[in-house]
Amino acid sequence: MDEIREKIKEAVAKAIDSGTHINFATASEAIAKKLGLSERWIEYTHVEFRNKLNEMAYKRTPYKERVLLLPHCLRNSKECKAPYTDEGLQCTECGKCKIDPLIKEAKKLGYKGAFVCPGGSIVMELIKKYRPKAVLGVCCYKEAILAFDSLKGTKVAPQAVLLTRAGCIDTDVNVDEVIEKMRLIKEAK
């Protein structure tokens, strides 16, 4: 899987670097078909195009000006005892799901905030309230495209990491991929 991700990232970078004006959905499908990949990988490729477009602005944003947005479906639905507030699920960092290490990493890096959202509607409310300059969202493909479109034309630099298993309950994500994206930063000279 990591090898496929790297091939997709390389192909996306080359396509963007070529300076051609392309439709990302069409380009994503062409790259995925060229590599013989499934629909899920077409979606991943499309998100990588959108990520690459915003990556430099995201990397220039200090951690203290970023927020991490996680979906509540990533929690362990049978074990989670965390309460909900108007800012989403208030993770107790119990260690029983993949939300825990991601929240801890955001705190360690000094992120402005890390939120566990019960749905896409709360995302824009949190962005308006906390006014981050960059946002990293972990979500399904549909939510990622909606978020990119909602943030287009704003001064917020978005990045997304897709769930590896979607389905609105007990989903999954590659924690290493999220942490790698969280740590992206252009070092000051």
Coordinates of N, CA and C in Angstrom, one line a residue:
M1 N 0.8 -1.2 0.0 CA 0.0 0.0 0.0 C 0.9 1.3 0.0
D2 N 1.9 1.3 0.8 CA 2.8 2.5 0.9 C 3.4 2.7 -0.5
E3 N 3.8 1.7 -1.2 CA 4.4 1.8 -2.5 C 3.4 2.4 -3.5
I4 N 2.1 2.0 -3.4 CA 1.1 2.6 -4.3 C 0.9 4.1 -4.0
R5 N 0.8 4.4 -2.7 CA 0.7 5.8 -2.3 C 1.8 6.6 -2.9
E6 N 3.0 6.2 -2.8 CA 4.2 6.9 -3.3 C 4.1 7.1 -4.8
K7 N 3.7 6.0 -5.5 CA 3.6 6.1 -7.0 C 2.5 7.2 -7.3
I8 N 1.4 7.2 -6.6 CA 0.4 8.2 -6.9 C 0.9 9.6 -6.6
K9 N 1.5 9.8 -5.4 CA 2.1 11.1 -5.1 C 3.1 11.6 -6.1
E10 N 3.9 10.7 -6.6 CA 4.9 11.1 -7.6 C 4.2 11.5 -8.9
A11 N 3.2 10.7 -9.4 CA 2.4 11.0 -10.6 C 1.7 12.3 -10.5
V12 N 1.1 12.6 -9.3 CA 0.4 13.8 -9.1 C 1.3 15.0 -9.2
A13 N 2.5 14.9 -8.5 CA 3.5 16.0 -8.5 C 3.9 16.3 -10.0
K14 N 4.2 15.2 -10.7 CA 4.6 15.4 -12.1 C 3.5 16.1 -13.0
A15 N 2.2 15.7 -12.7 CA 1.1 16.3 -13.5 C 1.0 17.8 -13.2
I16 N 1.1 18.1 -11.9 CA 1.0 19.5 -11.5 C 2.2 20.3 -11.9
D17 N 3.4 19.7 -11.8 CA 4.6 20.3 -12.3 C 4.6 20.6 -13.7
S18 N 3.9 19.8 -14.5 CA 3.9 20.0 -16.0 C 3.2 21.3 -16.4
G19 N 2.4 21.9 -15.4 CA 1.8 23.2 -15.7 C 0.6 23.1 -16.5
T20 N 0.1 21.9 -16.8 CA -1.1 21.8 -17.7 C -2.3 22.1 -16.8
H21 N -3.3 22.6 -17.5 CA -4.5 22.9 -16.9 C -5.4 21.7 -17.1
I22 N -5.7 21.0 -15.9 CA -6.4 19.8 -16.0 C -7.5 19.7 -15.0
N23 N -8.5 18.9 -15.4 CA -9.6 18.6 -14.5 C -9.1 17.5 -13.5
F24 N -9.1 17.7 -12.2 CA -8.4 16.8 -11.3 C -9.1 15.5 -11.3
A25 N -10.5 15.5 -11.4 CA -11.2 14.2 -11.4 C -10.8 13.3 -12.6
T26 N -10.7 14.0 -13.8 CA -10.3 13.3 -15.0 C -8.8 12.8 -14.9
A27 N -8.0 13.7 -14.4 CA -6.5 13.3 -14.3 C -6.4 12.2 -13.2
S28 N -7.1 12.2 -12.2 CA -7.0 11.2 -11.2 C -7.4 9.8 -11.8
E29 N -8.5 9.8 -12.5 CA -8.9 8.6 -13.2 C -7.9 8.1 -14.1
A30 N -7.3 9.0 -14.9 CA -6.3 8.6 -15.9 C -5.0 8.0 -15.2
I31 N -4.6 8.6 -14.1 CA -3.4 8.1 -13.4 C -3.7 6.7 -12.8
A32 N -4.9 6.6 -12.2 CA -5.2 5.4 -11.5 C -5.4 4.3 -12.6
K33 N -6.0 4.6 -13.7 CA -6.1 3.5 -14.7 C -4.8 3.1 -15.3
K34 N -3.9 4.1 -15.5 CA -2.5 3.8 -16.0 C -1.8 2.9 -15.0
L35 N -2.0 3.1 -13.7 CA -1.4 2.2 -12.7 C -2.2 1.0 -12.4
G36 N -3.4 0.8 -13.1 CA -4.2 -0.3 -12.9 C -4.9 -0.4 -11.5
L37 N -5.4 0.7 -11.0 CA -5.9 0.8 -9.7 C -7.4 0.9 -9.6
S38 N -8.0 0.6 -8.5 CA -9.4 0.6 -8.2 C -10.0 1.9 -8.0
E39 N -11.3 2.0 -7.9 CA -12.0 3.2 -7.6 C -11.5 3.9 -6.4
R40 N -11.2 3.2 -5.3 CA -10.7 3.8 -4.1 C -9.4 4.5 -4.3
W41 N -8.6 4.0 -5.2 CA -7.3 4.7 -5.5 C -7.5 5.9 -6.4
I42 N -8.6 5.9 -7.2 CA -8.9 7.0 -8.0 C -9.3 8.2 -7.0
E43 N -10.1 7.9 -6.0 CA -10.4 8.9 -5.0 C -9.2 9.4 -4.3
Y44 N -8.3 8.5 -3.9 CA -7.1 8.8 -3.2 C -6.2 9.8 -4.1
T45 N -6.1 9.5 -5.4 CA -5.4 10.3 -6.3 C -6.0 11.7 -6.4
H46 N -7.3 11.8 -6.5 CA -8.0 13.1 -6.6 C -7.7 13.9 -5.3
V47 N -7.7 13.3 -4.2 CA -7.4 14.0 -2.9 C -5.9 14.4 -2.9
E48 N -5.1 13.6 -3.4 CA -3.6 14.0 -3.5 C -3.4 15.2 -4.4
F49 N -4.2 15.3 -5.5 CA -4.1 16.5 -6.4 C -4.5 17.7 -5.5
R50 N -5.6 17.6 -4.8 CA -6.0 18.8 -4.0 C -5.0 19.1 -2.9
N51 N -4.5 18.0 -2.3 CA -3.5 18.3 -1.2 C -2.3 19.0 -1.8
K52 N -1.8 18.5 -3.0 CA -0.6 19.1 -3.6 C -0.8 20.6 -3.9
L53 N -2.0 21.0 -4.3 CA -2.2 22.4 -4.6 C -2.1 23.3 -3.4
N54 N -2.4 22.7 -2.3 CA -2.4 23.5 -1.0 C -1.2 23.2 -0.1
E55 N -0.4 22.3 -0.6 CA 0.7 21.9 0.3 C 1.7 23.0 0.7
M56 N 2.1 23.8 -0.2 CA 3.1 24.8 0.2 C 2.6 25.8 1.2
A57 N 1.3 26.2 1.1 CA 0.7 27.1 2.0 C 0.6 26.4 3.4
Y58 N 0.2 25.1 3.3 CA 0.1 24.3 4.6 C 1.5 24.2 5.3
K59 N 2.5 23.9 4.5 CA 3.8 23.8 5.1 C 4.4 25.1 5.7
R60 N 4.0 26.2 5.1 CA 4.4 27.5 5.6 C 3.7 27.9 6.9
T61 N 2.6 27.2 7.2 CA 1.8 27.6 8.4 C 2.4 26.9 9.7
P62 N 2.7 27.7 10.7 CA 3.2 27.1 11.9 C 2.2 26.2 12.6
Y63 N 2.7 25.3 13.3 CA 1.8 24.3 14.0 C 0.7 25.0 14.8
K64 N 1.1 26.1 15.5 CA 0.2 26.8 16.4 C -0.9 27.5 15.7
E65 N -0.9 27.5 14.3 CA -2.0 28.1 13.5 C -2.7 27.0 12.7
R66 N -2.6 25.8 13.2 CA -3.3 24.7 12.5 C -4.2 24.0 13.4
V67 N -5.3 23.4 12.8 CA -6.2 22.5 13.6 C -6.2 21.1 12.9
L68 N -6.4 20.1 13.7 CA -6.6 18.7 13.2 C -8.1 18.4 13.4
L69 N -8.7 17.9 12.4 CA -10.1 17.5 12.4 C -10.3 16.0 12.2
L70 N -10.8 15.3 13.2 CA -10.9 13.9 13.1 C -12.4 13.5 13.1
P71 N -12.8 12.4 12.4 CA -14.2 12.0 12.4 C -14.5 11.2 13.6
H72 N -15.7 11.4 14.2 CA -16.0 10.6 15.4 C -16.2 9.1 15.0
C73 N -16.4 8.8 13.7 CA -16.6 7.4 13.3 C -15.3 6.6 13.5
L74 N -14.2 7.3 13.8 CA -12.9 6.6 14.0 C -12.8 6.0 15.4
R75 N -13.7 6.4 16.3 CA -13.6 5.9 17.6 C -14.1 4.5 17.7
N76 N -13.8 3.8 18.7 CA -14.2 2.4 19.0 C -15.6 2.6 19.6
S77 N -16.6 2.3 18.8 CA -18.0 2.6 19.2 C -18.4 1.7 20.4
K78 N -17.9 0.6 20.6 CA -18.2 -0.3 21.7 C -17.6 0.2 23.0
E79 N -16.4 0.8 22.9 CA -15.6 1.1 24.1 C -15.7 2.6 24.5
C80 N -15.9 3.5 23.5 CA -15.8 4.9 23.8 C -16.8 5.4 24.8
K81 N -16.3 6.1 25.8 CA -17.1 6.7 26.8 C -17.0 8.2 26.8
A82 N -16.4 8.8 25.8 CA -16.2 10.2 25.7 C -17.5 10.9 25.5
P83 N -17.7 12.1 26.1 CA -18.9 12.9 26.0 C -18.8 13.8 24.7
Y84 N -20.0 14.2 24.3 CA -20.1 15.1 23.2 C -20.4 16.5 23.7
T85 N -19.8 17.5 23.1 CA -20.2 18.9 23.4 C -20.5 19.6 22.1
D86 N -20.6 20.9 22.2 CA -20.9 21.7 20.9 C -19.7 21.7 20.0
E87 N -18.5 21.2 20.5 CA -17.3 21.2 19.7 C -16.9 19.7 19.3
G88 N -17.9 18.8 19.4 CA -17.7 17.5 19.1 C -17.4 16.5 20.2
L89 N -16.9 15.4 19.9 CA -16.5 14.4 20.9 C -15.3 14.9 21.7
Q90 N -15.4 14.8 23.0 CA -14.3 15.2 23.9 C -13.5 14.0 24.3
C91 N -12.5 13.7 23.4 CA -11.7 12.5 23.6 C -11.0 12.5 25.0
T92 N -11.1 11.3 25.7 CA -10.5 11.2 27.0 C -9.1 10.6 26.9
E93 N -8.7 10.3 25.7 CA -7.3 9.8 25.5 C -7.1 8.4 26.2
C94 N -8.1 7.6 26.1 CA -8.1 6.3 26.8 C -7.2 5.2 26.1
G95 N -6.8 5.5 24.8 CA -6.0 4.6 24.1 C -6.7 3.4 23.4
K96 N -8.0 3.4 23.3 CA -8.8 2.3 22.8 C -9.1 2.5 21.3
C97 N -8.6 3.6 20.7 CA -8.8 3.8 19.3 C -7.7 4.6 18.7
K98 N -7.7 4.9 17.4 CA -6.7 5.6 16.7 C -6.8 7.1 16.9
I99 N -7.9 7.6 17.5 CA -8.0 9.0 17.8 C -6.9 9.5 18.8
D100 N -6.7 8.6 19.8 CA -5.8 8.9 20.9 C -4.4 9.3 20.5
P101 N -3.7 8.5 19.7 CA -2.3 9.0 19.3 C -2.3 10.2 18.4
L102 N -3.4 10.4 17.7 CA -3.4 11.6 16.8 C -3.7 12.9 17.6
I103 N -4.5 12.8 18.6 CA -4.7 14.0 19.5 C -3.4 14.3 20.2
K104 N -2.8 13.2 20.7 CA -1.6 13.4 21.5 C -0.5 14.1 20.6
E105 N -0.4 13.6 19.4 CA 0.6 14.2 18.5 C 0.3 15.7 18.2
A106 N -1.0 16.0 18.0 CA -1.3 17.4 17.8 C -1.0 18.3 19.0
K107 N -1.2 17.8 20.1 CA -0.8 18.5 21.3 C 0.7 18.7 21.4
K108 N 1.4 17.6 21.2 CA 2.9 17.6 21.2 C 3.5 18.6 20.3
L109 N 2.9 18.7 19.1 CA 3.4 19.6 18.1 C 2.9 21.1 18.4
G110 N 1.9 21.3 19.2 CA 1.4 22.6 19.5 C 0.3 23.1 18.6
Y111 N -0.4 22.2 18.0 CA -1.5 22.6 17.2 C -2.5 23.4 18.0
K112 N -3.2 24.4 17.2 CA -4.1 25.3 17.8 C -5.3 24.5 18.4
G113 N -5.6 23.3 17.8 CA -6.7 22.5 18.3 C -6.8 21.2 17.6
A114 N -7.4 20.2 18.3 CA -7.7 18.9 17.7 C -9.1 18.6 18.0
F115 N -9.9 18.3 17.0 CA -11.4 18.2 17.3 C -11.8 16.9 16.7
V116 N -12.8 16.2 17.3 CA -13.4 15.0 16.8 C -14.8 15.3 16.5
C117 N -15.1 15.4 15.2 CA -16.3 15.9 14.7 C -17.3 14.8 14.4
P118 N -18.6 15.1 14.8 CA -19.7 14.1 14.5 C -20.2 14.2 13.0
G119 N -19.8 15.2 12.3 CA -20.2 15.4 10.9 C -19.6 16.6 10.3
G120 N -19.7 16.7 9.0 CA -19.1 17.8 8.3 C -19.6 19.2 8.6
S121 N -20.8 19.3 9.1 CA -21.4 20.6 9.4 C -20.7 21.4 10.5
I122 N -20.1 20.6 11.5 CA -19.4 21.3 12.6 C -18.1 21.8 12.2
V123 N -17.5 21.3 11.1 CA -16.2 21.6 10.6 C -16.1 23.1 10.3
M124 N -17.0 23.7 9.6 CA -17.0 25.1 9.2 C -17.2 26.0 10.5
E125 N -18.0 25.5 11.4 CA -18.3 26.2 12.6 C -16.9 26.3 13.4
L126 N -16.2 25.2 13.5 CA -14.9 25.2 14.2 C -13.9 26.1 13.5
I127 N -13.9 26.1 12.2 CA -13.0 26.9 11.5 C -13.3 28.4 11.7
K128 N -14.6 28.7 11.7 CA -15.0 30.1 11.9 C -14.6 30.6 13.3
K129 N -14.8 29.7 14.3 CA -14.5 30.0 15.7 C -13.0 30.1 16.0
Y130 N -12.2 29.2 15.5 CA -10.8 29.2 15.9 C -9.9 29.9 14.8
R131 N -10.4 30.1 13.6 CA -9.7 30.9 12.6 C -8.3 30.3 12.3
P132 N -8.1 29.0 12.1 CA -6.8 28.5 11.8 C -6.3 29.0 10.4
K133 N -5.1 28.9 10.1 CA -4.5 29.2 8.8 C -4.4 28.0 8.0
A134 N -4.4 26.8 8.7 CA -4.3 25.5 8.0 C -5.1 24.5 8.7
V135 N -5.6 23.5 8.0 CA -6.5 22.5 8.5 C -6.1 21.2 8.0
L136 N -5.9 20.2 8.8 CA -5.7 18.8 8.4 C -7.0 18.0 8.8
G137 N -7.7 17.4 7.8 CA -8.8 16.6 8.1 C -8.6 15.2 7.7
V138 N -9.1 14.3 8.6 CA -9.1 12.9 8.3 C -10.6 12.6 8.0
C139 N -10.9 12.0 6.9 CA -12.3 11.8 6.5 C -12.4 10.9 5.3
C140 N -13.6 10.6 4.9 CA -13.9 9.8 3.7 C -13.8 10.8 2.5
Y141 N -13.8 10.2 1.4 CA -13.6 10.9 0.1 C -14.6 12.0 -0.1
K142 N -15.9 11.7 0.1 CA -17.0 12.7 -0.1 C -16.8 13.9 0.8
E143 N -16.4 13.7 2.1 CA -16.2 14.8 3.0 C -15.0 15.6 2.7
A144 N -13.9 14.9 2.2 CA -12.7 15.6 1.8 C -13.0 16.6 0.6
I145 N -13.7 16.1 -0.4 CA -14.0 17.0 -1.6 C -14.9 18.2 -1.1
L146 N -15.9 17.9 -0.3 CA -16.7 19.0 0.2 C -15.9 20.0 1.0
A147 N -15.0 19.6 1.8 CA -14.1 20.5 2.6 C -13.2 21.3 1.7
F148 N -12.6 20.6 0.7 CA -11.7 21.4 -0.2 C -12.5 22.4 -0.9
D149 N -13.7 22.1 -1.4 CA -14.6 23.0 -2.1 C -15.0 24.2 -1.2
S150 N -15.4 23.9 0.1 CA -15.8 24.9 1.0 C -14.7 25.9 1.4
L151 N -13.4 25.4 1.4 CA -12.3 26.2 1.7 C -11.7 26.9 0.6
K152 N -12.1 26.6 -0.6 CA -11.6 27.3 -1.8 C -11.9 28.8 -1.8
G153 N -10.9 29.6 -2.0 CA -11.0 31.0 -2.0 C -10.9 31.6 -0.6
T154 N -10.6 30.8 0.4 CA -10.4 31.3 1.8 C -8.9 31.4 2.0
K155 N -8.5 31.8 3.1 CA -7.0 31.9 3.4 C -6.6 30.7 4.3
V156 N -7.4 29.6 4.3 CA -7.2 28.4 5.1 C -6.6 27.4 4.1
A157 N -5.4 26.9 4.5 CA -4.7 25.9 3.6 C -5.1 24.5 4.1
P158 N -5.9 23.8 3.3 CA -6.4 22.4 3.7 C -5.5 21.3 3.2
Q159 N -5.5 20.2 4.0 CA -4.9 19.0 3.7 C -5.8 17.9 4.2
A160 N -5.9 16.7 3.5 CA -6.7 15.6 3.9 C -6.0 14.3 3.9
V161 N -6.4 13.4 4.8 CA -5.9 12.1 4.7 C -7.2 11.2 4.7
L162 N -7.3 10.4 3.8 CA -8.5 9.5 3.6 C -8.5 8.4 4.6
L163 N -9.7 8.0 5.1 CA -9.9 6.8 5.9 C -9.5 5.6 5.0
T164 N -8.9 4.6 5.6 CA -8.6 3.4 4.9 C -9.8 2.5 4.9
R165 N -10.7 2.7 5.8 CA -12.0 1.9 5.8 C -13.1 2.9 6.3
A166 N -14.0 3.2 5.4 CA -15.0 4.2 5.6 C -16.3 3.4 6.1
G167 N -17.4 4.0 6.2 CA -18.6 3.4 6.6 C -19.3 4.0 7.8
C168 N -18.9 5.1 8.3 CA -19.6 5.9 9.3 C -19.6 5.3 10.7
I169 N -19.0 4.1 10.9 CA -18.8 3.6 12.3 C -17.6 2.7 12.3
D170 N -16.8 2.8 13.3 CA -15.6 2.0 13.5 C -14.8 2.0 12.2
T171 N -14.5 3.2 11.7 CA -13.7 3.3 10.5 C -12.2 3.2 10.9
D172 N -11.3 3.3 9.9 CA -9.9 3.1 10.2 C -9.1 4.2 9.3
V173 N -7.9 4.4 9.8 CA -7.0 5.3 9.1 C -5.5 4.8 9.3
N174 N -4.7 5.2 8.4 CA -3.2 4.9 8.6 C -2.7 6.0 9.4
V175 N -2.4 5.7 10.7 CA -2.0 6.7 11.7 C -0.6 7.3 11.2
D176 N 0.3 6.5 10.7 CA 1.6 7.0 10.3 C 1.4 8.1 9.2
E177 N 0.5 7.9 8.2 CA 0.2 8.8 7.2 C -0.3 10.1 7.7
V178 N -1.2 10.1 8.7 CA -1.7 11.3 9.3 C -0.6 12.0 10.0
I179 N 0.2 11.3 10.8 CA 1.3 12.0 11.6 C 2.3 12.6 10.6
E180 N 2.6 11.9 9.5 CA 3.5 12.5 8.5 C 2.9 13.8 8.0
K181 N 1.6 13.8 7.7 CA 1.0 15.0 7.1 C 1.0 16.1 8.2
M182 N 0.7 15.7 9.5 CA 0.7 16.7 10.6 C 2.1 17.4 10.7
R183 N 3.1 16.7 10.5 CA 4.5 17.2 10.7 C 5.0 18.0 9.5
L184 N 4.3 18.0 8.4 CA 4.8 18.7 7.2 C 5.0 20.2 7.6
I185 N 6.2 20.7 7.4 CA 6.4 22.1 7.7 C 7.7 22.6 7.0
K186 N 7.7 23.8 6.5 CA 8.8 24.4 5.9 C 9.7 25.0 7.0
E187 N 10.8 24.5 7.1 CA 11.7 25.1 8.2 C 12.1 26.5 7.9
A188 N 12.1 27.3 8.9 CA 12.5 28.7 8.7 C 14.0 28.8 8.5
K189 N 14.4 29.7 7.7 CA 15.9 29.8 7.4 C 16.5 31.0 8.1

